[in-house]
Coordinates of N, CA and C in Angstrom, one line a residue:
M542 N 100.5 -0.9 -119.8 CA 101.4 0.1 -120.3 C 102.8 -0.2 -119.9
N543 N 103.0 -0.6 -118.7 CA 104.3 -0.9 -118.2 C 105.0 -2.0 -119.0
R544 N 104.2 -3.0 -119.4 CA 104.8 -4.1 -120.1 C 105.2 -3.7 -121.5
F545 N 104.4 -2.8 -122.2 CA 104.8 -2.3 -123.5 C 106.1 -1.4 -123.3
I546 N 106.1 -0.6 -122.4 CA 107.3 0.3 -122.2 C 108.5 -0.5 -121.9
A547 N 108.4 -1.6 -121.0 CA 109.5 -2.4 -120.7 C 110.0 -3.2 -122.0
A548 N 109.0 -3.7 -122.8 CA 109.4 -4.4 -124.0 C 110.1 -3.4 -125.0
A549 N 109.6 -2.2 -125.1 CA 110.2 -1.2 -126.0 C 111.6 -0.8 -125.5
N550 N 111.7 -0.7 -124.2 CA 113.1 -0.3 -123.6 C 114.0 -1.5 -123.8
N551 N 113.6 -2.7 -123.7 CA 114.4 -3.9 -124.0 C 114.8 -3.9 -125.4
M552 N 113.9 -3.6 -126.3 CA 114.1 -3.6 -127.7 C 115.2 -2.5 -128.0
D553 N 115.0 -1.3 -127.4 CA 116.0 -0.2 -127.6 C 117.4 -0.5 -127.1
E554 N 117.4 -1.2 -125.9 CA 118.7 -1.6 -125.4 C 119.4 -2.7 -126.2
T555 N 118.6 -3.6 -126.7 CA 119.2 -4.7 -127.5 C 119.7 -4.3 -128.8
I556 N 118.9 -3.5 -129.5 CA 119.2 -3.1 -130.9 C 120.2 -1.9 -130.8
M557 N 121.5 -2.3 -130.9 CA 122.6 -1.3 -130.7 C 122.8 -0.6 -132.0
V558 N 122.5 -1.2 -133.2 CA 122.8 -0.6 -134.5 C 121.5 -0.7 -135.3
P559 N 120.5 0.3 -135.0 CA 119.2 0.2 -135.7 C 119.3 0.2 -137.2
S560 N 120.4 0.8 -137.8 CA 120.5 0.9 -139.2 C 120.6 -0.5 -139.9
L561 N 121.0 -1.5 -139.1 CA 121.1 -2.8 -139.7 C 119.7 -3.4 -140.0
L562 N 118.7 -2.7 -139.5 CA 117.3 -3.2 -139.7 C 116.8 -2.7 -141.1
R563 N 117.5 -1.8 -141.7 CA 117.0 -1.2 -143.0 C 117.0 -2.3 -144.0
D564 N 115.9 -2.2 -144.8 CA 115.7 -3.2 -145.9 C 115.5 -4.6 -145.5
V565 N 115.3 -4.9 -144.2 CA 115.0 -6.2 -143.8 C 113.5 -6.3 -143.6
P566 N 112.9 -7.2 -144.5 CA 111.4 -7.3 -144.4 C 111.0 -7.9 -143.1
L567 N 109.8 -7.5 -142.7 CA 109.2 -8.1 -141.5 C 108.7 -9.5 -141.8
E568 N 108.8 -10.3 -140.8 CA 108.2 -11.7 -141.0 C 106.7 -11.5 -140.9
D569 N 106.0 -12.5 -141.5 CA 104.5 -12.5 -141.4 C 104.1 -12.7 -140.0
Q570 N 103.5 -11.7 -139.4 CA 103.1 -11.8 -138.0 C 101.6 -12.2 -137.8
G571 N 100.9 -12.4 -139.0 CA 99.5 -12.7 -138.9 C 99.3 -14.0 -138.2
S572 N 100.1 -15.0 -138.5 CA 99.9 -16.3 -137.8 C 100.2 -16.2 -136.3
Q573 N 101.3 -15.4 -136.0 CA 101.7 -15.2 -134.6 C 100.6 -14.4 -133.8
A574 N 100.0 -13.4 -134.4 CA 99.0 -12.6 -133.8 C 97.8 -13.4 -133.5
S575 N 97.4 -14.3 -134.5 CA 96.2 -15.0 -134.3 C 96.4 -16.1 -133.2
V576 N 97.6 -16.6 -133.1 CA 97.8 -17.6 -132.0 C 97.8 -16.9 -130.7
S577 N 98.4 -15.7 -130.6 CA 98.6 -15.0 -129.3 C 97.3 -14.4 -128.8
H578 N 96.4 -14.0 -129.7 CA 95.2 -13.4 -129.3 C 94.0 -14.2 -129.8
N579 N 93.3 -14.9 -128.9 CA 92.1 -15.7 -129.2 C 90.9 -14.9 -128.9
N580 N 90.8 -13.7 -129.3 CA 89.6 -12.9 -129.0 C 88.8 -12.5 -130.3
N581 N 88.9 -13.3 -131.3 CA 88.2 -13.1 -132.6 C 88.5 -11.8 -133.2
E582 N 89.6 -11.1 -132.9 CA 89.9 -9.9 -133.6 C 90.8 -10.2 -134.8
P583 N 90.6 -9.6 -135.9 CA 91.5 -9.9 -137.0 C 92.8 -9.2 -136.8
P584 N 93.9 -9.9 -137.1 CA 95.2 -9.2 -136.9 C 95.3 -8.0 -137.8
F585 N 95.8 -6.9 -137.2 CA 95.9 -5.7 -138.0 C 97.1 -5.7 -138.9
P586 N 96.9 -5.2 -140.2 CA 98.0 -5.3 -141.1 C 99.1 -4.3 -140.8
S587 N 100.3 -4.8 -141.0 CA 101.5 -3.9 -140.7 C 101.8 -3.1 -142.0
K588 N 101.8 -1.7 -141.8 CA 102.0 -0.9 -143.0 C 103.5 -0.5 -143.2
Q589 N 104.3 -1.0 -142.2 CA 105.7 -0.7 -142.3 C 106.4 -1.6 -143.4
R590 N 107.3 -1.1 -144.1 CA 108.0 -1.8 -145.2 C 109.1 -2.7 -144.7
D591 N 109.8 -2.2 -143.6 CA 110.9 -3.0 -143.1 C 111.0 -2.9 -141.6
M592 N 111.9 -3.7 -141.1 CA 112.1 -3.7 -139.6 C 112.5 -2.4 -139.0
Y593 N 113.3 -1.6 -139.8 CA 113.8 -0.3 -139.3 C 112.6 0.6 -139.1
E594 N 111.7 0.7 -140.0 CA 110.5 1.6 -139.9 C 109.7 1.1 -138.7
H595 N 109.6 -0.2 -138.6 CA 108.8 -0.7 -137.5 C 109.4 -0.4 -136.1
Y596 N 110.7 -0.5 -136.1 CA 111.5 -0.1 -134.9 C 111.2 1.4 -134.5
L597 N 111.3 2.2 -135.5 CA 111.1 3.7 -135.3 C 109.7 3.9 -134.8
L598 N 108.7 3.2 -135.4 CA 107.3 3.4 -134.9 C 107.1 3.0 -133.5
L599 N 107.7 1.8 -133.1 CA 107.5 1.4 -131.7 C 108.2 2.3 -130.7
K600 N 109.4 2.8 -131.1 CA 110.1 3.7 -130.3 C 109.4 5.1 -130.1
S601 N 108.8 5.5 -131.2 CA 108.0 6.8 -131.2 C 106.8 6.6 -130.3
L602 N 106.1 5.5 -130.4 CA 104.9 5.3 -129.6 C 105.3 5.2 -128.1
K603 N 106.4 4.6 -127.8 CA 106.9 4.6 -126.4 C 107.1 6.0 -125.9
N604 N 107.8 6.8 -126.7 CA 108.1 8.2 -126.2 C 106.8 8.9 -126.1
D605 N 105.8 8.8 -127.0 CA 104.5 9.4 -126.8 C 103.8 9.0 -125.5
M606 N 103.9 7.7 -125.2 CA 103.3 7.3 -123.9 C 104.0 7.8 -122.7
E607 N 105.3 7.9 -122.8 CA 106.0 8.4 -121.6 C 105.9 9.9 -121.4
W608 N 105.9 10.6 -122.5 CA 105.9 12.1 -122.4 C 104.6 12.8 -122.8
G609 N 103.7 12.0 -123.3 CA 102.4 12.6 -123.8 C 102.5 13.2 -125.1
L610 N 101.4 13.6 -125.7 CA 101.4 14.1 -127.0 C 101.6 15.6 -127.1
L611 N 101.4 16.3 -125.9 CA 101.6 17.7 -125.9 C 103.0 18.0 -125.8
K612 N 103.5 19.0 -126.6 CA 104.9 19.4 -126.7 C 105.1 20.6 -125.8
R613 N 106.3 20.6 -125.2 CA 106.7 21.8 -124.4 C 106.9 23.0 -125.3
E614 N 107.2 22.8 -126.5 CA 107.5 23.9 -127.4 C 106.3 24.8 -127.6
M615 N 105.1 24.2 -127.4 CA 103.9 24.9 -127.7 C 103.6 26.0 -126.6
G616 N 104.4 26.0 -125.5 CA 104.3 27.0 -124.5 C 103.6 26.4 -123.2
G617 N 104.1 26.8 -122.1 CA 103.4 26.4 -120.8 C 103.8 25.0 -120.4
S618 N 103.3 24.6 -119.3 CA 103.5 23.3 -118.8 C 102.5 22.3 -119.4
F619 N 102.7 21.0 -119.2 CA 101.8 20.0 -119.7 C 100.4 20.2 -119.0
L620 N 100.4 20.5 -117.8 CA 99.1 20.7 -117.1 C 98.4 22.0 -117.6
E621 N 99.1 23.1 -117.8 CA 98.5 24.3 -118.4 C 97.9 24.0 -119.8
M622 N 98.6 23.2 -120.6 CA 98.2 22.9 -121.9 C 96.9 22.0 -121.9
A623 N 96.9 21.1 -121.0 CA 95.7 20.2 -120.9 C 94.5 21.0 -120.4
V624 N 94.7 21.9 -119.5 CA 93.6 22.7 -119.0 C 93.0 23.6 -120.2
K625 N 94.0 24.2 -120.9 CA 93.5 25.1 -122.0 C 92.8 24.2 -123.1
H626 N 93.3 23.0 -123.3 CA 92.7 22.1 -124.3 C 91.3 21.7 -123.9
E627 N 91.0 21.6 -122.6 CA 89.7 21.1 -122.1 C 88.7 22.2 -121.9
E628 N 89.1 23.5 -121.8 CA 88.2 24.6 -121.6 C 87.1 24.7 -122.6
P629 N 87.4 24.7 -123.9 CA 86.4 24.8 -124.9 C 85.3 23.7 -124.8
Q630 N 85.7 22.5 -124.5 CA 84.8 21.5 -124.4 C 83.8 21.7 -123.2
V631 N 84.3 22.2 -122.1 CA 83.5 22.4 -120.9 C 82.4 23.5 -121.3
N632 N 82.9 24.6 -121.9 CA 82.0 25.7 -122.2 C 81.1 25.4 -123.4
G633 N 81.5 24.4 -124.2 CA 80.8 24.1 -125.5 C 79.7 23.1 -125.3
G634 N 79.4 22.7 -124.2 CA 78.3 21.7 -124.0 C 78.7 20.3 -124.0
A635 N 79.8 19.9 -123.4 CA 80.3 18.6 -123.4 C 79.4 17.7 -122.5
A636 N 78.6 18.3 -121.7 CA 77.7 17.5 -120.9 C 76.7 16.7 -121.7
E637 N 76.3 17.3 -122.9 CA 75.3 16.6 -123.7 C 75.9 15.3 -124.3
E638 N 77.2 15.4 -124.8 CA 77.8 14.2 -125.4 C 78.4 13.2 -124.4
G639 N 78.7 13.6 -123.2 CA 79.4 12.8 -122.2 C 78.5 12.3 -121.1
T640 N 77.3 11.9 -121.4 CA 76.4 11.4 -120.3 C 76.9 10.1 -119.8
D641 N 77.4 9.2 -120.6 CA 77.9 7.9 -120.1 C 79.4 7.9 -120.0
L642 N 80.0 8.6 -119.1 CA 81.4 8.7 -119.0 C 82.0 7.4 -118.6
E643 N 81.4 6.7 -117.8 CA 81.9 5.4 -117.3 C 82.0 4.4 -118.5
G644 N 80.9 4.4 -119.3 CA 80.9 3.5 -120.4 C 82.0 3.9 -121.4
Q645 N 82.1 5.2 -121.7 CA 83.2 5.6 -122.6 C 84.6 5.3 -122.1
F646 N 84.8 5.5 -120.8 CA 86.0 5.1 -120.2 C 86.4 3.7 -120.4
H647 N 85.5 2.8 -120.1 CA 85.7 1.3 -120.2 C 85.9 0.9 -121.7
Y648 N 85.2 1.6 -122.6 CA 85.4 1.3 -124.0 C 86.8 1.6 -124.5
H649 N 87.2 2.8 -124.1 CA 88.5 3.3 -124.5 C 89.7 2.6 -123.8
L650 N 89.4 2.2 -122.5 CA 90.4 1.5 -121.8 C 90.6 0.1 -122.4
H651 N 89.5 -0.6 -122.8 CA 89.6 -1.9 -123.4 C 90.4 -1.8 -124.7
G652 N 90.1 -0.7 -125.5 CA 90.8 -0.5 -126.8 C 92.3 -0.3 -126.5
L653 N 92.6 0.5 -125.5 CA 94.0 0.8 -125.2 C 94.8 -0.4 -124.8
F654 N 94.2 -1.3 -124.0 CA 94.8 -2.5 -123.6 C 95.0 -3.5 -124.8
A655 N 94.1 -3.5 -125.7 CA 94.2 -4.4 -126.8 C 95.3 -3.9 -127.7
V656 N 95.4 -2.6 -128.0 CA 96.5 -2.1 -128.8 C 97.9 -2.3 -128.1
L657 N 97.9 -2.0 -126.8 CA 99.2 -2.1 -126.1 C 99.7 -3.6 -126.1
S658 N 98.7 -4.5 -126.0 CA 99.1 -5.9 -126.0 C 99.7 -6.3 -127.4
K659 N 99.1 -5.8 -128.4 CA 99.7 -6.1 -129.8 C 101.1 -5.4 -130.0
L660 N 101.2 -4.2 -129.5 CA 102.5 -3.5 -129.6 C 103.6 -4.2 -128.8
T661 N 103.2 -4.7 -127.6 CA 104.2 -5.4 -126.8 C 104.7 -6.6 -127.5
V662 N 103.7 -7.4 -128.1 CA 104.1 -8.6 -128.8 C 105.0 -8.2 -130.0
Q663 N 104.7 -7.1 -130.7 CA 105.6 -6.7 -131.8 C 107.0 -6.3 -131.4
A664 N 107.1 -5.5 -130.3 CA 108.4 -5.1 -129.7 C 109.2 -6.3 -129.3
D665 N 108.6 -7.3 -128.7 CA 109.3 -8.5 -128.3 C 109.7 -9.3 -129.5
H666 N 108.8 -9.4 -130.5 CA 109.2 -10.1 -131.8 C 110.3 -9.4 -132.5
L667 N 110.3 -8.1 -132.6 CA 111.4 -7.4 -133.3 C 112.7 -7.6 -132.5
T668 N 112.7 -7.6 -131.2 CA 113.9 -7.8 -130.4 C 114.4 -9.2 -130.6
N669 N 113.6 -10.2 -130.5 CA 114.0 -11.6 -130.7 C 114.5 -11.8 -132.1
R670 N 113.9 -11.2 -133.1 CA 114.4 -11.4 -134.4 C 115.7 -10.8 -134.6
Y671 N 115.9 -9.6 -134.1 CA 117.2 -8.9 -134.1 C 118.3 -9.8 -133.5
K672 N 118.0 -10.3 -132.3 CA 119.0 -11.2 -131.7 C 119.3 -12.4 -132.5
R673 N 118.3 -13.0 -133.1 CA 118.5 -14.2 -133.9 C 119.3 -13.9 -135.2
E674 N 118.9 -12.8 -135.9 CA 119.6 -12.4 -137.1 C 121.0 -12.0 -136.9
I675 N 121.2 -11.2 -135.8 CA 122.6 -10.7 -135.5 C 123.5 -11.9 -135.1
G676 N 122.9 -12.8 -134.3 CA 123.6 -13.9 -133.9 C 124.1 -14.8 -135.0
G677 N 123.2 -14.8 -136.1 CA 123.6 -15.6 -137.3 C 124.4 -14.7 -138.3
G678 N 124.4 -13.4 -138.1 CA 125.1 -12.5 -139.0 C 124.5 -12.3 -140.3
S679 N 123.2 -12.7 -140.5 CA 122.6 -12.5 -141.8 C 122.1 -11.1 -142.1
L680 N 122.1 -10.2 -141.1 CA 121.7 -8.8 -141.4 C 122.9 -8.0 -141.9
L681 N 124.1 -8.5 -141.5 CA 125.3 -7.8 -141.9 C 125.6 -8.1 -143.4
R682 N 125.8 -7.0 -144.1 CA 126.0 -7.2 -145.6 C 127.4 -6.8 -146.0

């Protein structure tokens, strides 16, 4: 998680004018992802149309990781909201579905690390491409 947050912070500090990324198509990252990850996973398709939308997605994901998905506007502290969110599951028979908590934990942890690795590569790629394009001036119109 720290590597992704560091890469996203670096991206955010490097990209001083995010609007320059508008209408700039993403390079094909399929070949880069398959080289970077030799774990027989197919590279996931990017649904973003341009680098600006990709930048906003990565920045949003970083903020969600740092601050959590629960919003303060919903009332109460984060801890109170988490306890309220968990109460119905405890009373509703979560013991039946959560018998193998360790297995579930490792499954989701593995998935989280796989996604974070891909997001870190994408944040680094976006930062490096921004540096390369701004250095050449080809994003300026």
